[in-house]
Amino acid sequence: MVLPGELFYHSYQNSFKNGGCASVTADLSAEDMQQQIIRETFHLVSKRDDNVCNFLEGGSLIGGSDYKLIYRHYATLYFVFCVDSSESELGILDLIQVFVETLDKCFENVCELDLIFHMDKVHYILQEVVMGGMVLETNMNEIVAQVEVQNRMEKSEGGLSAAPARAVSAVKNMNLPEIPRNINIGDINIKVPSLSPF
Amino acid sequence: MPAVSKGDGMRGLAVFISDIRNCKSKEAEIKRINKELANIRSKFKGDKALDGYSKKKYVCKLLFIFLLGHDIDFGHMEAVNLLSSNKYTEKQIGYLFISVLVNSNSDLIRLINNGIKNDLASRNPTFMNLALHCIANVGSREMAEAFASEIPRVLVARDTMDSVKQSAALCLLRLNRTSPDLVPMGEWTARVVHLLNDQHLGVVTAATSLITTLAQKNPDDFKTSVSLAVARLSRIVTSASIDLQDYTYYFVAAPWLSVKLLRLLQCYPPPEDAALRSRLTECLETILNKAQEPPKSKKVQHSNAKNAVLFEAIALIIHHDSEPTLLVRACNQLGQFLQHRETNLRYLALESMCTLASSEFSHEAVKTHMETVINALKTERDVSVRQRAVDLLYAMCDRSNAKQIVAEMLSYLETADYSIREEIVLKVAILAEKYAVDYTWYVDTILNLIRIAGDYVSEEVWYRVIQIVINRDDVQGYAAKTVFEALQAPACHENLVKVGGYILGEFGNLIAGDSRSSPLVQFNLLHSKFHLCSVPTRALLLSAYIKFINLFPEVKATIQDVLRSDSQLRNADVELQQRAVEYLRLSCIASTDILATVLEEMPPFPERESSILAKLKKKKGPGKLPDMDDSRRSVNGSTDSTHSFTDVLNLNSAPSSGANLLIDVFSESSAPPAATDVSEENFPRFVCKNNGVIYENQLLQIGLKSEYRQNLGRMYVFYGNKTSTQFLSFSSSVSSSDLNVHSKAVDPVIEGGAQMQQILNIECVSDFSDAPVLNIQFRYGGALQNIAVKLPVMLNKFFQPTEMMSQDFFQRWKQLGAPQQEVQKIFKAKHPMDTEVAKAKVKRHKSLCRDSVSQRLCELLSEQF
């Protein structure tokens, strides 16, 4: 089982001034606890070298020794799953890859900004992969197909962001000069296809 | 132009996010957020009804604020409104908000459940999925109550879409985890098993997850899933990537499903059906073979997926623990990974090998990788991996390699990360005790441990070394000498002072003969550390001093002076003061005899589970370590001295003699089978008796009933399982060099709390001196237990009385005159002699004959005693 409130991704380049993070969490009733877990996890994960292993033994904070943190590091982002012993470690590692590749397909060259400005979309995609803490679908084409069905329904309703790509361009064309000033989108592109082996 | 105006609305959210990102300080950000919250609140409270789109926008903003780490305490009602809308986009955001911000308000729950119910009944697969996701994400009891009976129907309904089936299976799984009592088992369970045959691999994957969890609880109900799972697995593993739709991931056929199927099979023992079994073995072999093939892609994803399946297959092989060839192959494969350049693989290989080490088939194979593992301990850069290496060394340790492994762990300890030191200390202490052949090595190891990592040596560890020294008199002199030498170091750890104080207090006399360690030198050495120590250690040292007064009358005056000094008698600490006062009084008024009685050497400790092991188990288990029991005090004194010694060894149970220290080897569940000592503790009791208990430990009790006639004997052996768990693969054999022993086969399973009987027929064919040994093997909780017991079959059991006149007897007696025919042994009686008792014993010993003669013989015997 992937822990409910299992997934958070991090930006350590301070896209938020508080040194913080955007987080995608399914649920956790105690919000302070949730923030604490995210901070702690970020702290643990971010100081690890790239050539160490991608598994971290569970601390007391995440539910004890049955739980492991499994993470992958893409450019400026960390994708962290917290899983119990009922999941295969390498399987989860691949699942993160599937999730990221799916994001990349859905957003067309996904970048950090996409994740921040479309956290709702990211949630919807995540829900197609992991549901209630359990691995729902692992086939990327299937996931993308589901997302496309959603997009079509949105379009038919004249939805606000008919397609993610359109939304991104809308943001980019908003004449909000501060965005490019702060963040060089070119730099932080996740560039999924050319992942360096971790 | 509605599309444009809505685009502007979206822009509202984007502007808000940009604003937040541009805040220069935390304060500015909070100010901006509070402004936004006030705005949204007023909009929600305003008279004008908001249209669905605005609601959506504001709810989305609230969600964003929440994800930034701020509390959100309103907006739920608007979200529920959205969730009940007919528009997909509104519904979606409503569900998202509810899933992320659960609220236990009961009115709200009723409304949410109502919305979910409508969507489940809608027959629109997208809506149904949204509803199922929400139930799974929230997973609350209320939701389980409302939907637990509805979801199975959705799952097995003929016309349900694949994607909905998938969601329904996982939703059910989630509810089964959170509120298992509410999920009804019924006819749907049988139909769920058949989902393993579904066309859609996504459905199969989800169903396998569900069945695995259900099968763990009710294995019998899902037994049929084994054959289906094997068939499915075999099709995936051996197929050339056909019929797998898009589930081939980087050239690996359906890796997630394979992993799930292998997990499911780990809920069951190896299939009994031969065909099925060979099919499964074939699958596992194919997976192992594929690992040897050159990779089809250089991408790390390819090797990850392939190895995920491989590791799961190895886990299944270890779980079955029945195919020696597969086990050894698995071990070799893992051995290759131990040197792989990928850290992840090294980590997982070490982890899997730990479990492999406990299998009797592969224990030896695992041992061949010892050098590599030791090397990993020294060179690995990742602490997680080093930790696994320590675990593996611990698991592969046995009598043959204990010295090397312990030495390596000790040298690693000097540089080990602080976070894992305590665990290593515990492990070294356990291994040193478990595999100690000579106890001087054990003492050396523990003292080294204290020297290297004194701060991490918990109380249990040094308690244990003292228990062992006290119980084994062959090591006491050595221990006294070694601690004395260790204490010479200018700076030594407080734990060493504790051990030193205790051991010298008990056994200092054993080294006092040497002028370099004369009583006064010993005392001065200990006292030189006194002022640097904490209160509990000082209290222990005071006890050591009073013991010195008993051991060495010549230092009495010196010690009394110390006790009399103001720093002791008026110490601010009440415990120290009390000890000083009482010990001083005791030394002044008590006679030597009383002193000797009160301060007698500690009696041996009763056998019990090593407290270190208990601690390690606790450490490994969930939860934190409980606080150490600080109230370890018991009154240990006679009438004239009511001292409260701190009972440093937690000695609350009565002492007993002849403790077998190795006994707790058998309680270590993950331990590899250890070479066992032959137990002959109770053997002497059977010299004159035929019935009784010959062996007992925490798990097993062995009773005997035997009868002898002429050269034949029959022995009934009763094995009593003292635990509540089954003993599996129970087997026993008798090894004897001189006797013909025929044992009846026994049932391989002994139920918890049950007793089993075995009959041994014994024939004495010649004279013999060595008693036969009963070897017992069984599995308890996965760990192999070996017990060897010396059976009380002695030559005297086959003696025959014969009638003879006393003249004849003495005539014969006198013929035995040759020197080699005479044996005489004079020994001191342990107990006062009573002629009648002696007679009875001699008679039961069967060696002798008629009354008149035996009378005289007894007299003769008594004279000798």
mmCIF file with all atom_site columns, N, CA and C in Angstrom, chain B residues 27-51:
data_model
loop_
_atom_site.group_PDB
_atom_site.id
_atom_site.type_symbol
_atom_site.label_atom_id
_atom_site.label_alt_id
_atom_site.label_comp_id
_atom_site.label_asym_id
_atom_site.label_entity_id
_atom_site.label_seq_id
_atom_site.pdbx_PDB_ins_code
_atom_site.Cartn_x
_atom_site.Cartn_y
_atom_site.Cartn_z
_atom_site.occupancy
_atom_site.B_iso_or_equiv
_atom_site.pdbx_formal_charge
_atom_site.auth_seq_id
_atom_site.auth_comp_id
_atom_site.auth_asym_id
_atom_site.auth_atom_id
_atom_site.pdbx_PDB_model_num
ATOM 1  N N  . GLU B 1 27 ? 5.904   36.868 5.637   1.00 0.00 ? 27 GLU B N  1
ATOM 2  C CA . GLU B 1 27 ? 4.831   37.733 6.137   1.00 0.00 ? 27 GLU B CA 1
ATOM 3  C C  . GLU B 1 27 ? 3.969   38.232 4.983   1.00 0.00 ? 27 GLU B C  1
ATOM 4  N N  . ALA B 1 28 ? 4.635   38.630 3.929   1.00 0.00 ? 28 ALA B N  1
ATOM 5  C CA . ALA B 1 28 ? 3.907   39.137 2.761   1.00 0.00 ? 28 ALA B CA 1
ATOM 6  C C  . ALA B 1 28 ? 3.004   38.044 2.207   1.00 0.00 ? 28 ALA B C  1
ATOM 7  N N  . GLU B 1 29 ? 3.526   36.841 2.209   1.00 0.00 ? 29 GLU B N  1
ATOM 8  C CA . GLU B 1 29 ? 2.739   35.734 1.668   1.00 0.00 ? 29 GLU B CA 1
ATOM 9  C C  . GLU B 1 29 ? 1.494   35.504 2.521   1.00 0.00 ? 29 GLU B C  1
ATOM 10 N N  . ILE B 1 30 ? 1.694   35.522 3.851   1.00 0.00 ? 30 ILE B N  1
ATOM 11 C CA . ILE B 1 30 ? 0.553   35.300 4.728   1.00 0.00 ? 30 ILE B CA 1
ATOM 12 C C  . ILE B 1 30 ? -0.474  36.412 4.549   1.00 0.00 ? 30 ILE B C  1
ATOM 13 N N  . LYS B 1 31 ? 0.019   37.635 4.380   1.00 0.00 ? 31 LYS B N  1
ATOM 14 C CA . LYS B 1 31 ? -0.882  38.773 4.200   1.00 0.00 ? 31 LYS B CA 1
ATOM 15 C C  . LYS B 1 31 ? -1.725  38.588 2.931   1.00 0.00 ? 31 LYS B C  1
ATOM 16 N N  . ARG B 1 32 ? -1.035  38.164 1.880   1.00 0.00 ? 32 ARG B N  1
ATOM 17 C CA . ARG B 1 32 ? -1.736  37.975 0.602   1.00 0.00 ? 32 ARG B CA 1
ATOM 18 C C  . ARG B 1 32 ? -2.786  36.871 0.742   1.00 0.00 ? 32 ARG B C  1
ATOM 19 N N  . ILE B 1 33 ? -2.400  35.803 1.437   1.00 0.00 ? 33 ILE B N  1
ATOM 20 C CA . ILE B 1 33 ? -3.321  34.682 1.596   1.00 0.00 ? 33 ILE B CA 1
ATOM 21 C C  . ILE B 1 33 ? -4.528  35.103 2.431   1.00 0.00 ? 33 ILE B C  1
ATOM 22 N N  . ASN B 1 34 ? -4.276  35.832 3.505   1.00 0.00 ? 34 ASN B N  1
ATOM 23 C CA . ASN B 1 34 ? -5.393  36.252 4.346   1.00 0.00 ? 34 ASN B CA 1
ATOM 24 C C  . ASN B 1 34 ? -6.349  37.149 3.581   1.00 0.00 ? 34 ASN B C  1
ATOM 25 N N  . LYS B 1 35 ? -5.798  37.992 2.738   1.00 0.00 ? 35 LYS B N  1
ATOM 26 C CA . LYS B 1 35 ? -6.642  38.874 1.923   1.00 0.00 ? 35 LYS B CA 1
ATOM 27 C C  . LYS B 1 35 ? -7.550  38.018 1.020   1.00 0.00 ? 35 LYS B C  1
ATOM 28 N N  . GLU B 1 36 ? -6.913  36.996 0.426   1.00 0.00 ? 36 GLU B N  1
ATOM 29 C CA . GLU B 1 36 ? -7.657  36.136 -0.486  1.00 0.00 ? 36 GLU B CA 1
ATOM 30 C C  . GLU B 1 36 ? -8.739  35.359 0.273   1.00 0.00 ? 36 GLU B C  1
ATOM 31 N N  . LEU B 1 37 ? -8.360  34.864 1.459   1.00 0.00 ? 37 LEU B N  1
ATOM 32 C CA . LEU B 1 37 ? -9.332  34.099 2.249   1.00 0.00 ? 37 LEU B CA 1
ATOM 33 C C  . LEU B 1 37 ? -10.534 34.970 2.605   1.00 0.00 ? 37 LEU B C  1
ATOM 34 N N  . ALA B 1 38 ? -10.263 36.221 2.987   1.00 0.00 ? 38 ALA B N  1
ATOM 35 C CA . ALA B 1 38 ? -11.363 37.126 3.338   1.00 0.00 ? 38 ALA B CA 1
ATOM 36 C C  . ALA B 1 38 ? -12.265 37.344 2.125   1.00 0.00 ? 38 ALA B C  1
ATOM 37 N N  . ASN B 1 39 ? -11.639 37.520 0.988   1.00 0.00 ? 39 ASN B N  1
ATOM 38 C CA . ASN B 1 39 ? -12.380 37.721 -0.252  1.00 0.00 ? 39 ASN B CA 1
ATOM 39 C C  . ASN B 1 39 ? -13.299 36.521 -0.538  1.00 0.00 ? 39 ASN B C  1
ATOM 40 N N  . ILE B 1 40 ? -12.697 35.309 -0.437  1.00 0.00 ? 40 ILE B N  1
ATOM 41 C CA . ILE B 1 40 ? -13.483 34.112 -0.757  1.00 0.00 ? 40 ILE B CA 1
ATOM 42 C C  . ILE B 1 40 ? -14.627 33.953 0.244   1.00 0.00 ? 40 ILE B C  1
ATOM 43 N N  . ARG B 1 41 ? -14.311 34.199 1.535   1.00 0.00 ? 41 ARG B N  1
ATOM 44 C CA . ARG B 1 41 ? -15.350 34.087 2.553   1.00 0.00 ? 41 ARG B CA 1
ATOM 45 C C  . ARG B 1 41 ? -16.523 34.996 2.225   1.00 0.00 ? 41 ARG B C  1
ATOM 46 N N  . SER B 1 42 ? -16.212 36.245 1.886   1.00 0.00 ? 42 SER B N  1
ATOM 47 C CA . SER B 1 42 ? -17.309 37.188 1.631   1.00 0.00 ? 42 SER B CA 1
ATOM 48 C C  . SER B 1 42 ? -18.095 36.767 0.394   1.00 0.00 ? 42 SER B C  1
ATOM 49 N N  . LYS B 1 43 ? -17.390 36.206 -0.583  1.00 0.00 ? 43 LYS B N  1
ATOM 50 C CA . LYS B 1 43 ? -18.091 35.739 -1.778  1.00 0.00 ? 43 LYS B CA 1
ATOM 51 C C  . LYS B 1 43 ? -19.044 34.585 -1.434  1.00 0.00 ? 43 LYS B C  1
ATOM 52 N N  . PHE B 1 44 ? -18.537 33.654 -0.596  1.00 0.00 ? 44 PHE B N  1
ATOM 53 C CA . PHE B 1 44 ? -19.373 32.511 -0.237  1.00 0.00 ? 44 PHE B CA 1
ATOM 54 C C  . PHE B 1 44 ? -20.567 32.933 0.605   1.00 0.00 ? 44 PHE B C  1
ATOM 55 N N  . LYS B 1 45 ? -20.355 33.991 1.445   1.00 0.00 ? 45 LYS B N  1
ATOM 56 C CA . LYS B 1 45 ? -21.428 34.404 2.344   1.00 0.00 ? 45 LYS B CA 1
ATOM 57 C C  . LYS B 1 45 ? -22.385 35.386 1.678   1.00 0.00 ? 45 LYS B C  1
ATOM 58 N N  . GLY B 1 46 ? -21.913 35.984 0.591   1.00 0.00 ? 46 GLY B N  1
ATOM 59 C CA . GLY B 1 46 ? -22.696 37.037 -0.044  1.00 0.00 ? 46 GLY B CA 1
ATOM 60 C C  . GLY B 1 46 ? -24.085 36.562 -0.460  1.00 0.00 ? 46 GLY B C  1
ATOM 61 N N  . ASP B 1 47 ? -24.954 37.556 -0.641  1.00 0.00 ? 47 ASP B N  1
ATOM 62 C CA . ASP B 1 47 ? -26.342 37.221 -0.963  1.00 0.00 ? 47 ASP B CA 1
ATOM 63 C C  . ASP B 1 47 ? -26.447 36.631 -2.364  1.00 0.00 ? 47 ASP B C  1
ATOM 64 N N  . LYS B 1 48 ? -25.617 37.180 -3.225  1.00 0.00 ? 48 LYS B N  1
ATOM 65 C CA . LYS B 1 48 ? -25.737 36.750 -4.613  1.00 0.00 ? 48 LYS B CA 1
ATOM 66 C C  . LYS B 1 48 ? -25.258 35.307 -4.760  1.00 0.00 ? 48 LYS B C  1
ATOM 67 N N  . ALA B 1 49 ? -26.095 34.486 -5.314  1.00 0.00 ? 49 ALA B N  1
ATOM 68 C CA . ALA B 1 49 ? -25.697 33.094 -5.501  1.00 0.00 ? 49 ALA B CA 1
ATOM 69 C C  . ALA B 1 49 ? -24.579 33.037 -6.524  1.00 0.00 ? 49 ALA B C  1
ATOM 70 N N  . LEU B 1 50 ? -23.535 32.303 -6.205  1.00 0.00 ? 50 LEU B N  1
ATOM 71 C CA . LEU B 1 50 ? -22.412 32.188 -7.133  1.00 0.00 ? 50 LEU B CA 1
ATOM 72 C C  . LEU B 1 50 ? -22.746 31.175 -8.211  1.00 0.00 ? 50 LEU B C  1
ATOM 73 N N  . ASP B 1 51 ? -22.250 31.434 -9.409  1.00 0.00 ? 51 ASP B N  1
ATOM 74 C CA . ASP B 1 51 ? -22.451 30.398 -10.424 1.00 0.00 ? 51 ASP B CA 1
ATOM 75 C C  . ASP B 1 51 ? -21.407 29.300 -10.221 1.00 0.00 ? 51 ASP B C  1
#
